[in-house]
Amino acid sequence: MTAFVVVLAGGVGGAKLAHGLALLGLGDRLCVVVNTADDFELYGLTISPDLDTVLYTLAGIANPVTGWGILGDTAHTLGMLGRYGRPTWFWLGDRDLATHILRTERLRQGARLTEVTAELAAALGVTARILPMCDEPVRTIVETPHGPLPFQEYFVRRRQQDTVLAVRFEGIMQAHPSPEVEQALLHANAVILAPSNPIVSLGPILSLPGMRQLLQQLAAPVVAVSPIVAGRALKGPADRMLASLGHEVSPLGIARLYQDFLDGLVIDQADTQLAPAIAELGIRPFVTDTIMRDEADRARLARETLAFALDLRGASR
């Protein structure tokens, strides 16, 4: 396929769909815009979990069991940090640390995160373009009954056990989509929202000033793959987050979140009965098997989603 495709992504689900699209042979005509509001600083290093998950997955070196980290990596450095009495709740592999060290060094030299990410991707042989959503620092804060928590504290250290009362993105009003992100969207033949958490993975991207308006004005069709199947998230706390924040935990709830710019929504066969209600919102539904169990599933879902999006090309909002 010769289409220029932009994917908005975060987390393992986003990386899997991006990988599926890469398997279609899109090469540098695939652009993955990645959430950076999960980024944080640890041991003096800038850690970008979502960027690295996409990077390692597209490079073919991701741990297939966890979906994140590097296959076969060790944690001797982390173990030594523990002996020195430092916290070790966030797992960092020895090879993984090289990524964080180089990223931090280049950022301190004045390079933009967009430039650094391109350098890392090129070194690992990734042909797709991986773009941070912005170059300014944005940080997700989760409001809980125990007070505000930085995202990684909530997600990793406390294992997503706290009820989410609200979510805010520190620095979002001082940030903006990078010029590379804007140009990618303006030149896209199709824009796809991956089956990522709509609150904390895609939410920061969509909260960038001007982003939703840009999506509304695109000539290219915008479609999403629902991260909710039969009332549950396939991975992570998206279902619990949606419920505690007052949203319906279903593909219909997802459609309502994206209604102002979405042309089509890919939903699982288990949710076929919701297709008419989604269509009533002015969003065209497409029903298929959305569960990505292996590489073949990733490629199949990517192929079907892209074909669905291109079929919507020229559809008026």
PDB file of C-alpha atoms in Angstrom:
ATOM      1  CA  MET A   1       0.000   0.000   0.000  1.00  0.00           C
ATOM      2  CA  THR A   2       1.320   3.455  -0.879  1.00  0.00           C
ATOM      3  CA  ALA A   3      -0.772   5.467   1.585  1.00  0.00           C
ATOM      4  CA  PHE A   4       0.931   7.808   4.038  1.00  0.00           C
ATOM      5  CA  VAL A   5      -0.456   6.720   7.395  1.00  0.00           C
ATOM      6  CA  VAL A   6      -0.274   8.494  10.746  1.00  0.00           C
ATOM      7  CA  VAL A   7      -0.976   6.536  13.923  1.00  0.00           C
ATOM      8  CA  LEU A   8      -1.605   8.161  17.297  1.00  0.00           C
ATOM      9  CA  ALA A   9      -0.345   5.707  19.881  1.00  0.00           C
ATOM     10  CA  GLY A  10       0.722   4.973  23.418  1.00  0.00           C
ATOM     11  CA  GLY A  11       1.455   1.850  25.398  1.00  0.00           C
ATOM     12  CA  VAL A  12       1.635  -1.764  24.277  1.00  0.00           C
ATOM     13  CA  GLY A  13      -1.625  -1.700  22.305  1.00  0.00           C
ATOM     14  CA  GLY A  14      -0.425   1.262  20.273  1.00  0.00           C
ATOM     15  CA  ALA A  15       2.936  -0.382  19.620  1.00  0.00           C
ATOM     16  CA  LYS A  16       1.260  -3.583  18.442  1.00  0.00           C
ATOM     17  CA  LEU A  17      -0.920  -1.827  15.874  1.00  0.00           C
ATOM     18  CA  ALA A  18       2.004   0.297  14.696  1.00  0.00           C
ATOM     19  CA  HIS A  19       3.982  -2.916  14.237  1.00  0.00           C
ATOM     20  CA  GLY A  20       1.105  -4.425  12.273  1.00  0.00           C
ATOM     21  CA  LEU A  21       1.144  -1.447   9.925  1.00  0.00           C
ATOM     22  CA  ALA A  22       4.915  -1.709   9.580  1.00  0.00           C
ATOM     23  CA  LEU A  23       4.455  -5.349   8.580  1.00  0.00           C
ATOM     24  CA  LEU A  24       2.411  -4.124   5.599  1.00  0.00           C
ATOM     25  CA  GLY A  25       5.579  -2.666   4.100  1.00  0.00           C
ATOM     26  CA  LEU A  26       4.734   1.009   4.569  1.00  0.00           C
ATOM     27  CA  GLY A  27       8.337   1.865   5.419  1.00  0.00           C
ATOM     28  CA  ASP A  28       8.824   5.598   5.931  1.00  0.00           C
ATOM     29  CA  ARG A  29       5.219   6.195   4.842  1.00  0.00           C
ATOM     30  CA  LEU A  30       4.222   5.145   8.342  1.00  0.00           C
ATOM     31  CA  CYS A  31       4.423   7.827  11.039  1.00  0.00           C
ATOM     32  CA  VAL A  32       3.710   7.018  14.676  1.00  0.00           C
ATOM     33  CA  VAL A  33       2.883   9.967  16.934  1.00  0.00           C
ATOM     34  CA  VAL A  34       3.543   8.838  20.487  1.00  0.00           C
ATOM     35  CA  ASN A  35       2.367   9.999  23.899  1.00  0.00           C
ATOM     36  CA  THR A  36       5.131  11.563  26.008  1.00  0.00           C
ATOM     37  CA  ALA A  37       3.110  12.555  29.086  1.00  0.00           C
ATOM     38  CA  ASP A  38       4.218   9.266  30.721  1.00  0.00           C
ATOM     39  CA  ASP A  39       7.825  10.503  30.604  1.00  0.00           C
ATOM     40  CA  PHE A  40       9.595  11.080  33.896  1.00  0.00           C
ATOM     41  CA  GLU A  41      13.023  11.519  35.436  1.00  0.00           C
ATOM     42  CA  LEU A  42      14.757   8.735  37.373  1.00  0.00           C
ATOM     43  CA  TYR A  43      18.404   8.508  38.542  1.00  0.00           C
ATOM     44  CA  GLY A  44      18.990  11.736  36.615  1.00  0.00           C
ATOM     45  CA  LEU A  45      17.811  10.166  33.351  1.00  0.00           C
ATOM     46  CA  THR A  46      14.877  11.090  31.126  1.00  0.00           C
ATOM     47  CA  ILE A  47      12.724   7.981  30.697  1.00  0.00           C
ATOM     48  CA  SER A  48      10.182   7.858  27.827  1.00  0.00           C
ATOM     49  CA  PRO A  49       8.256   4.598  28.334  1.00  0.00           C
ATOM     50  CA  ASP A  50       5.788   4.893  25.445  1.00  0.00           C
ATOM     51  CA  LEU A  51       8.393   6.104  22.959  1.00  0.00           C
ATOM     52  CA  ASP A  52      10.662   3.219  23.907  1.00  0.00           C
ATOM     53  CA  THR A  53       7.880   0.633  23.686  1.00  0.00           C
ATOM     54  CA  VAL A  54       7.123   1.754  20.129  1.00  0.00           C
ATOM     55  CA  LEU A  55      10.837   2.005  19.291  1.00  0.00           C
ATOM     56  CA  TYR A  56      11.729  -1.470  20.537  1.00  0.00           C
ATOM     57  CA  THR A  57       8.634  -3.042  18.990  1.00  0.00           C
ATOM     58  CA  LEU A  58       9.302  -1.587  15.537  1.00  0.00           C
ATOM     59  CA  ALA A  59      12.976  -2.518  15.857  1.00  0.00           C
ATOM     60  CA  GLY A  60      12.002  -6.124  16.551  1.00  0.00           C
ATOM     61  CA  ILE A  61      13.760  -6.280  19.920  1.00  0.00           C
ATOM     62  CA  ALA A  62      10.843  -5.832  22.349  1.00  0.00           C
ATOM     63  CA  ASN A  63      10.152  -8.433  25.014  1.00  0.00           C
ATOM     64  CA  PRO A  64       7.165 -10.352  23.559  1.00  0.00           C
ATOM     65  CA  VAL A  65       5.951 -11.455  26.998  1.00  0.00           C
ATOM     66  CA  THR A  66       5.662  -8.021  28.608  1.00  0.00           C
ATOM     67  CA  GLY A  67       5.336  -5.973  25.407  1.00  0.00           C
ATOM     68  CA  TRP A  68       7.876  -3.500  26.810  1.00  0.00           C
ATOM     69  CA  GLY A  69      11.599  -3.600  27.485  1.00  0.00           C
ATOM     70  CA  ILE A  70      14.204  -5.473  25.443  1.00  0.00           C
ATOM     71  CA  LEU A  71      14.091  -9.213  24.870  1.00  0.00           C
ATOM     72  CA  GLY A  72      16.684 -11.022  26.986  1.00  0.00           C
ATOM     73  CA  ASP A  73      17.769  -7.897  28.843  1.00  0.00           C
ATOM     74  CA  THR A  74      19.368  -8.163  32.277  1.00  0.00           C
ATOM     75  CA  ALA A  75      19.074  -5.895  35.305  1.00  0.00           C
ATOM     76  CA  HIS A  76      22.479  -5.975  36.975  1.00  0.00           C
ATOM     77  CA  THR A  77      22.680  -2.179  37.153  1.00  0.00           C
ATOM     78  CA  LEU A  78      19.264  -1.970  38.783  1.00  0.00           C
ATOM     79  CA  GLY A  79      20.293  -4.638  41.272  1.00  0.00           C
ATOM     80  CA  MET A  80      23.391  -2.664  42.205  1.00  0.00           C
ATOM     81  CA  LEU A  81      21.312   0.482  42.645  1.00  0.00           C
ATOM     82  CA  GLY A  82      19.193  -1.508  45.068  1.00  0.00           C
ATOM     83  CA  ARG A  83      22.303  -2.460  47.041  1.00  0.00           C
ATOM     84  CA  TYR A  84      23.064   1.241  47.316  1.00  0.00           C
ATOM     85  CA  GLY A  85      19.627   1.726  48.833  1.00  0.00           C
ATOM     86  CA  ARG A  86      18.001   3.363  45.849  1.00  0.00           C
ATOM     87  CA  PRO A  87      14.403   2.507  44.861  1.00  0.00           C
ATOM     88  CA  THR A  88      14.069  -0.186  42.206  1.00  0.00           C
ATOM     89  CA  TRP A  89      10.305  -0.258  41.617  1.00  0.00           C
ATOM     90  CA  PHE A  90      10.691   0.849  37.974  1.00  0.00           C
ATOM     91  CA  TRP A  91      12.376  -1.907  35.999  1.00  0.00           C
ATOM     92  CA  LEU A  92      15.281  -0.756  33.852  1.00  0.00           C
ATOM     93  CA  GLY A  93      17.239  -3.271  31.825  1.00  0.00           C
ATOM     94  CA  ASP A  94      20.964  -2.917  31.261  1.00  0.00           C
ATOM     95  CA  ARG A  95      20.617  -2.465  27.486  1.00  0.00           C
ATOM     96  CA  ASP A  96      17.538  -0.342  28.009  1.00  0.00           C
ATOM     97  CA  LEU A  97      19.654   2.037  30.100  1.00  0.00           C
ATOM     98  CA  ALA A  98      21.772   2.851  27.058  1.00  0.00           C
ATOM     99  CA  THR A  99      18.688   4.385  25.423  1.00  0.00           C
ATOM    100  CA  HIS A 100      17.981   6.560  28.460  1.00  0.00           C
ATOM    101  CA  ILE A 101      21.603   7.626  28.839  1.00  0.00           C
ATOM    102  CA  LEU A 102      21.893   8.726  25.211  1.00  0.00           C
ATOM    103  CA  ARG A 103      18.506  10.447  25.248  1.00  0.00           C
ATOM    104  CA  THR A 104      19.414  12.406  28.377  1.00  0.00           C
ATOM    105  CA  GLU A 105      22.823  13.358  27.005  1.00  0.00           C
ATOM    106  CA  ARG A 106      21.393  14.671  23.730  1.00  0.00           C
ATOM    107  CA  LEU A 107      18.606  16.591  25.473  1.00  0.00           C
ATOM    108  CA  ARG A 108      21.168  18.256  27.731  1.00  0.00           C
ATOM    109  CA  GLN A 109      23.122  19.207  24.627  1.00  0.00           C
ATOM    110  CA  GLY A 110      20.050  21.094  23.410  1.00  0.00           C
ATOM    111  CA  ALA A 111      18.589  18.626  20.924  1.00  0.00           C
ATOM    112  CA  ARG A 112      14.810  18.372  20.643  1.00  0.00           C
ATOM    113  CA  LEU A 113      13.145  15.134  21.752  1.00  0.00           C
ATOM    114  CA  THR A 114      11.950  14.739  18.149  1.00  0.00           C
ATOM    115  CA  GLU A 115      15.541  14.836  16.889  1.00  0.00           C
ATOM    116  CA  VAL A 116      16.791  12.446  19.571  1.00  0.00           C
ATOM    117  CA  THR A 117      14.033   9.934  18.840  1.00  0.00           C
ATOM    118  CA  ALA A 118      14.859  10.007  15.132  1.00  0.00           C
ATOM    119  CA  GLU A 119      18.519   9.313  15.911  1.00  0.00           C
ATOM    120  CA  LEU A 120      17.676   6.345  18.136  1.00  0.00           C
ATOM    121  CA  ALA A 121      15.246   4.911  15.593  1.00  0.00           C
ATOM    122  CA  ALA A 122      17.757   5.214  12.751  1.00  0.00           C
ATOM    123  CA  ALA A 123      20.436   3.477  14.828  1.00  0.00           C
ATOM    124  CA  LEU A 124      18.069   0.545  15.427  1.00  0.00           C
ATOM    125  CA  GLY A 125      17.116   0.295  11.754  1.00  0.00           C
ATOM    126  CA  VAL A 126      13.522   1.499  12.137  1.00  0.00           C
ATOM    127  CA  THR A 127      12.238   2.882   8.839  1.00  0.00           C
ATOM    128  CA  ALA A 128       8.923   4.210  10.160  1.00  0.00           C
ATOM    129  CA  ARG A 129       8.988   7.725  11.568  1.00  0.00           C
ATOM    130  CA  ILE A 130       8.491   7.810  15.342  1.00  0.00           C
ATOM    131  CA  LEU A 131       7.458  11.281  16.512  1.00  0.00           C
ATOM    132  CA  PRO A 132       6.996  12.437  20.105  1.00  0.00           C
ATOM    133  CA  MET A 133       3.667  14.256  20.383  1.00  0.00           C
ATOM    134  CA  CYS A 134       5.596  17.424  21.321  1.00  0.00           C
ATOM    135  CA  ASP A 135       9.058  18.578  22.361  1.00  0.00           C
ATOM    136  CA  GLU A 136       7.961  20.335  25.545  1.00  0.00           C
ATOM    137  CA  PRO A 137       7.713  18.371  28.814  1.00  0.00           C
ATOM    138  CA  VAL A 138       4.183  17.271  29.703  1.00  0.00           C
ATOM    139  CA  ARG A 139       3.509  15.113  32.759  1.00  0.00           C
ATOM    140  CA  THR A 140       0.372  13.131  33.599  1.00  0.00           C
ATOM    141  CA  ILE A 141      -0.887  13.542  37.174  1.00  0.00           C
ATOM    142  CA  VAL A 142      -3.525  11.119  38.449  1.00  0.00           C
ATOM    143  CA  GLU A 143      -5.837  12.390  41.188  1.00  0.00           C
ATOM    144  CA  THR A 144      -6.730   9.628  43.665  1.00  0.00           C
ATOM    145  CA  PRO A 145      -8.313   9.348  47.140  1.00  0.00           C
ATOM    146  CA  HIS A 146      -4.718   9.320  48.452  1.00  0.00           C
ATOM    147  CA  GLY A 147      -3.863  12.550  46.662  1.00  0.00           C
ATOM    148  CA  PRO A 148      -2.210  13.386  43.323  1.00  0.00           C
ATOM    149  CA  LEU A 149       0.219  10.826  41.928  1.00  0.00           C
ATOM    150  CA  PRO A 150       2.703  11.174  39.058  1.00  0.00           C
ATOM    151  CA  PHE A 151       1.631   8.693  36.416  1.00  0.00           C
ATOM    152  CA  GLN A 152       4.435   6.157  36.903  1.00  0.00           C
ATOM    153  CA  GLU A 153       3.837   6.181  40.667  1.00  0.00           C
ATOM    154  CA  TYR A 154       0.192   5.291  40.019  1.00  0.00           C
ATOM    155  CA  PHE A 155       0.796   2.896  37.141  1.00  0.00           C
ATOM    156  CA  VAL A 156       3.938   1.004  38.161  1.00  0.00           C
ATOM    157  CA  ARG A 157       4.782   1.605  41.800  1.00  0.00           C
ATOM    158  CA  ARG A 158       1.189   1.344  43.092  1.00  0.00           C
ATOM    159  CA  ARG A 159       0.126  -1.086  40.330  1.00  0.00           C
ATOM    160  CA  GLN A 160      -2.947   0.912  39.240  1.00  0.00           C
ATOM    161  CA  GLN A 161      -4.768   0.044  42.462  1.00  0.00           C
ATOM    162  CA  ASP A 162      -5.980   3.567  43.241  1.00  0.00           C
ATOM    163  CA  THR A 163      -9.350   4.830  42.082  1.00  0.00           C
ATOM    164  CA  VAL A 164      -8.846   7.541  39.470  1.00  0.00           C
ATOM    165  CA  LEU A 165     -10.851  10.659  40.351  1.00  0.00           C
ATOM    166  CA  ALA A 166      -9.374  12.941  37.695  1.00  0.00           C
ATOM    167  CA  VAL A 167      -6.429  13.200  35.331  1.00  0.00           C
ATOM    168  CA  ARG A 168      -4.509  16.335  34.427  1.00  0.00           C
ATOM    169  CA  PHE A 169      -1.539  17.016  32.208  1.00  0.00           C
ATOM    170  CA  GLU A 170       0.999  19.394  33.713  1.00  0.00           C
ATOM    171  CA  GLY A 171       2.583  21.652  31.111  1.00  0.00           C
ATOM    172  CA  ILE A 172       0.013  20.882  28.411  1.00  0.00           C
ATOM    173  CA  MET A 173      -0.923  24.531  27.846  1.00  0.00           C
ATOM    174  CA  GLN A 174       2.711  25.435  27.233  1.00  0.00           C
ATOM    175  CA  ALA A 175       3.131  22.581  24.750  1.00  0.00           C
ATOM    176  CA  HIS A 176       2.103  22.235  21.129  1.00  0.00           C
ATOM    177  CA  PRO A 177       2.288  19.577  18.409  1.00  0.00           C
ATOM    178  CA  SER A 178       5.742  19.667  16.889  1.00  0.00           C
ATOM    179  CA  PRO A 179       6.083  20.950  13.307  1.00  0.00           C
ATOM    180  CA  GLU A 180       6.836  17.361  12.265  1.00  0.00           C
ATOM    181  CA  VAL A 181       3.578  16.128  13.810  1.00  0.00           C
ATOM    182  CA  GLU A 182       1.549  18.875  12.156  1.00  0.00           C
ATOM    183  CA  GLN A 183       3.094  18.217   8.751  1.00  0.00           C
ATOM    184  CA  ALA A 184       2.583  14.473   9.063  1.00  0.00           C
ATOM    185  CA  LEU A 185      -1.101  14.943   9.818  1.00  0.00           C
ATOM    186  CA  LEU A 186      -1.591  17.457   7.013  1.00  0.00           C
ATOM    187  CA  HIS A 187      -0.017  15.058   4.478  1.00  0.00           C
ATOM    188  CA  ALA A 188      -1.691  11.887   5.741  1.00  0.00           C
ATOM    189  CA  ASN A 189      -3.949   9.729   3.595  1.00  0.00           C
ATOM    190  CA  ALA A 190      -5.318   8.145   6.755  1.00  0.00           C
ATOM    191  CA  VAL A 191      -5.083   8.845  10.489  1.00  0.00           C
ATOM    192  CA  ILE A 192      -5.559   5.954  12.901  1.00  0.00           C
ATOM    193  CA  LEU A 193      -6.013   6.113  16.663  1.00  0.00           C
ATOM    194  CA  ALA A 194      -4.509   2.925  18.058  1.00  0.00           C
ATOM    195  CA  PRO A 195      -6.299   0.825  20.708  1.00  0.00           C
ATOM    196  CA  SER A 196      -4.512   2.728  23.454  1.00  0.00           C
ATOM    197  CA  ASN A 197      -5.893   4.004  26.751  1.00  0.00           C
ATOM    198  CA  PRO A 198      -8.119   6.945  25.728  1.00  0.00           C
ATOM    199  CA  ILE A 199      -7.505   8.812  28.991  1.00  0.00           C
ATOM    200  CA  VAL A 200      -3.768   8.617  29.645  1.00  0.00           C
ATOM    201  CA  SER A 201      -2.256   7.380  26.353  1.00  0.00           C
ATOM    202  CA  LEU A 202      -4.234   9.213  23.675  1.00  0.00           C
ATOM    203  CA  GLY A 203      -5.685  11.818  26.047  1.00  0.00           C
ATOM    204  CA  PRO A 204      -2.445  13.832  26.285  1.00  0.00           C
ATOM    205  CA  ILE A 205      -1.993  13.854  22.498  1.00  0.00           C
ATOM    206  CA  LEU A 206      -5.561  15.022  21.966  1.00  0.00           C
ATOM    207  CA  SER A 207      -5.213  17.634  24.740  1.00  0.00           C
ATOM    208  CA  LEU A 208      -2.368  19.463  23.018  1.00  0.00           C
ATOM    209  CA  PRO A 209      -3.607  22.940  22.113  1.00  0.00           C
ATOM    210  CA  GLY A 210      -5.040  22.881  18.606  1.00  0.00           C
ATOM    211  CA  MET A 211      -4.788  19.105  18.116  1.00  0.00           C
ATOM    212  CA  ARG A 212      -8.502  18.262  18.101  1.00  0.00           C
ATOM    213  CA  GLN A 213      -9.193  21.216  15.810  1.00  0.00           C
ATOM    214  CA  LEU A 214      -6.476  19.997  13.456  1.00  0.00           C
ATOM    215  CA  LEU A 215      -8.021  16.523  13.342  1.00  0.00           C
ATOM    216  CA  GLN A 216     -11.433  18.049  12.630  1.00  0.00           C
ATOM    217  CA  GLN A 217     -10.080  19.948   9.631  1.00  0.00           C
ATOM    218  CA  LEU A 218      -8.111  17.149   7.980  1.00  0.00           C
ATOM    219  CA  ALA A 219      -9.075  15.972   4.521  1.00  0.00           C
ATOM    220  CA  ALA A 220      -7.874  12.488   5.479  1.00  0.00           C
ATOM    221  CA  PRO A 221     -10.269  10.108   7.247  1.00  0.00           C
ATOM    222  CA  VAL A 222      -9.721   9.630  10.972  1.00  0.00           C
ATOM    223  CA  VAL A 223     -10.533   6.218  12.398  1.00  0.00           C
ATOM    224  CA  ALA A 224      -9.929   4.572  15.766  1.00  0.00           C
ATOM    225  CA  VAL A 225      -9.613   1.007  16.986  1.00  0.00           C
ATOM    226  CA  SER A 226     -11.539   0.497  20.208  1.00  0.00           C
ATOM    227  CA  PRO A 227      -9.403  -0.550  23.192  1.00  0.00           C
ATOM    228  CA  ILE A 228     -12.528  -1.880  24.915  1.00  0.00           C
ATOM    229  CA  VAL A 229     -13.861  -5.335  24.041  1.00  0.00           C
ATOM    230  CA  ALA A 230     -17.018  -6.706  25.695  1.00  0.00           C
ATOM    231  CA  GLY A 231     -16.815  -4.129  28.480  1.00  0.00           C
ATOM    232  CA  ARG A 232     -13.172  -4.702  29.360  1.00  0.00           C
ATOM    233  CA  ALA A 233      -9.749  -3.397  28.443  1.00  0.00           C
ATOM    234  CA  LEU A 234      -7.482  -6.040  26.951  1.00  0.00           C
ATOM    235  CA  LYS A 235      -4.540  -4.637  28.937  1.00  0.00           C
ATOM    236  CA  GLY A 236      -4.130  -2.002  31.614  1.00  0.00           C
ATOM    237  CA  PRO A 237      -6.610   0.089  33.617  1.00  0.00           C
ATOM    238  CA  ALA A 238      -8.528   1.797  30.788  1.00  0.00           C
ATOM    239  CA  ASP A 239     -11.836   0.165  31.708  1.00  0.00           C
ATOM    240  CA  ARG A 240     -11.557   1.130  35.386  1.00  0.00           C
ATOM    241  CA  MET A 241     -10.444   4.651  34.474  1.00  0.00           C
ATOM    242  CA  LEU A 242     -13.352   5.165  32.114  1.00  0.00           C
ATOM    243  CA  ALA A 243     -15.819   3.940  34.737  1.00  0.00           C
ATOM    244  CA  SER A 244     -14.472   6.062  37.617  1.00  0.00           C
ATOM    245  CA  LEU A 245     -14.412   9.144  35.382  1.00  0.00           C
ATOM    246  CA  GLY A 246     -18.044   8.676  34.370  1.00  0.00           C
ATOM    247  CA  HIS A 247     -17.660   7.313  30.849  1.00  0.00           C
ATOM    248  CA  GLU A 248     -19.413   4.288  29.425  1.00  0.00           C
ATOM    249  CA  VAL A 249     -17.028   1.337  29.282  1.00  0.00           C
ATOM    250  CA  SER A 250     -17.750   0.226  25.736  1.00  0.00           C
ATOM    251  CA  PRO A 251     -16.885   1.066  22.134  1.00  0.00           C
ATOM    252  CA  LEU A 252     -19.871   3.425  22.219  1.00  0.00           C
ATOM    253  CA  GLY A 253     -18.226   5.259  25.111  1.00  0.00           C
ATOM    254  CA  ILE A 254     -15.028   5.444  23.075  1.00  0.00           C
ATOM    255  CA  ALA A 255     -16.970   6.816  20.096  1.00  0.00           C
ATOM    256  CA  ARG A 256     -18.428   9.586  22.254  1.00  0.00           C
ATOM    257  CA  LEU A 257     -14.968  10.583  23.485  1.00  0.00           C
ATOM    258  CA  TYR A 258     -13.751  11.034  19.905  1.00  0.00           C
ATOM    259  CA  GLN A 259     -17.033  12.112  18.322  1.00  0.00           C
ATOM    260  CA  ASP A 260     -15.922  15.629  17.409  1.00  0.00           C
ATOM    261  CA  PHE A 261     -13.322  14.425  14.881  1.00  0.00           C
ATOM    262  CA  LEU A 262     -13.846  10.695  14.262  1.00  0.00           C
ATOM    263  CA  ASP A 263     -15.053   9.271  10.933  1.00  0.00           C
ATOM    264  CA  GLY A 264     -14.914   5.562  11.699  1.00  0.00           C
ATOM    265  CA  LEU A 265     -14.500   3.145  14.611  1.00  0.00           C
ATOM    266  CA  VAL A 266     -13.215  -0.417  14.460  1.00  0.00           C
ATOM    267  CA  ILE A 267     -14.947  -2.599  17.063  1.00  0.00           C
ATOM    268  CA  ASP A 268     -14.686  -6.235  18.027  1.00  0.00           C
ATOM    269  CA  GLN A 269     -17.174  -8.907  17.008  1.00  0.00           C
ATOM    270  CA  ALA A 270     -18.166  -9.187  20.674  1.00  0.00           C
ATOM    271  CA  ASP A 271     -19.608  -5.656  20.425  1.00  0.00           C
ATOM    272  CA  THR A 272     -21.506  -6.019  17.151  1.00  0.00           C
ATOM    273  CA  GLN A 273     -24.758  -4.976  18.827  1.00  0.00           C
ATOM    274  CA  LEU A 274     -23.324  -1.467  19.427  1.00  0.00           C
ATOM    275  CA  ALA A 275     -22.739  -0.765  15.730  1.00  0.00           C
ATOM    276  CA  PRO A 276     -26.138   0.932  15.123  1.00  0.00           C
ATOM    277  CA  ALA A 277     -25.710   3.281  18.111  1.00  0.00           C
ATOM    278  CA  ILE A 278     -22.212   4.215  16.926  1.00  0.00           C
ATOM    279  CA  ALA A 279     -23.570   4.917  13.452  1.00  0.00           C
ATOM    280  CA  GLU A 280     -26.203   7.214  14.975  1.00  0.00           C
ATOM    281  CA  LEU A 281     -23.345   9.427  16.217  1.00  0.00           C
ATOM    282  CA  GLY A 282     -22.275   9.948  12.611  1.00  0.00           C
ATOM    283  CA  ILE A 283     -19.362   7.540  12.999  1.00  0.00           C
ATOM    284  CA  ARG A 284     -19.162   4.561  10.668  1.00  0.00           C
ATOM    285  CA  PRO A 285     -18.531   1.285  12.525  1.00  0.00           C
ATOM    286  CA  PHE A 286     -16.448  -1.605  11.216  1.00  0.00           C
ATOM    287  CA  VAL A 287     -16.721  -4.975  12.951  1.00  0.00           C
ATOM    288  CA  THR A 288     -13.852  -7.468  13.038  1.00  0.00           C
ATOM    289  CA  ASP A 289     -11.638  -9.438  15.411  1.00  0.00           C
ATOM    290  CA  THR A 290      -9.613  -6.727  17.169  1.00  0.00           C
ATOM    291  CA  ILE A 291      -7.531  -8.931  19.476  1.00  0.00           C
ATOM    292  CA  MET A 292      -3.863  -9.028  18.467  1.00  0.00           C
ATOM    293  CA  ARG A 293      -2.559 -12.390  19.725  1.00  0.00           C
ATOM    294  CA  ASP A 294       0.455 -12.633  17.417  1.00  0.00           C
ATOM    295  CA  GLU A 295       2.160 -10.951  14.464  1.00  0.00           C
ATOM    296  CA  ALA A 296      -0.351 -12.389  11.998  1.00  0.00           C
ATOM    297  CA  ASP A 297      -3.190 -10.797  13.975  1.00  0.00           C
ATOM    298  CA  ARG A 298      -1.346  -7.481  14.112  1.00  0.00           C
ATOM    299  CA  ALA A 299      -0.874  -7.433  10.344  1.00  0.00           C
ATOM    300  CA  ARG A 300      -4.457  -8.554   9.676  1.00  0.00           C
ATOM    301  CA  LEU A 301      -6.000  -5.909  11.945  1.00  0.00           C
ATOM    302  CA  ALA A 302      -3.694  -3.243  10.518  1.00  0.00           C
ATOM    303  CA  ARG A 303      -4.600  -4.221   6.956  1.00  0.00           C
ATOM    304  CA  GLU A 304      -8.344  -4.216   7.677  1.00  0.00           C
ATOM    305  CA  THR A 305      -8.189  -0.934   9.592  1.00  0.00           C
ATOM    306  CA  LEU A 306      -6.207   0.813   6.865  1.00  0.00           C
ATOM    307  CA  ALA A 307      -8.511  -0.493   4.137  1.00  0.00           C
ATOM    308  CA  PHE A 308     -11.508   0.717   6.160  1.00  0.00           C
ATOM    309  CA  ALA A 309      -9.920   4.158   6.594  1.00  0.00           C
ATOM    310  CA  LEU A 310      -9.056   4.523   2.922  1.00  0.00           C
ATOM    311  CA  ASP A 311     -12.597   3.483   2.019  1.00  0.00           C
ATOM    312  CA  LEU A 312     -13.785   6.460   4.040  1.00  0.00           C
ATOM    313  CA  ARG A 313     -11.484   8.853   2.192  1.00  0.00           C
ATOM    314  CA  GLY A 314     -13.409  11.841   0.985  1.00  0.00           C
ATOM    315  CA  ALA A 315     -16.307  11.196   3.360  1.00  0.00           C
ATOM    316  CA  SER A 316     -17.670  14.466   4.696  1.00  0.00           C
ATOM    317  CA  ARG A 317     -17.937  15.050   8.425  1.00  0.00           C
TER     318      ARG A 317
END
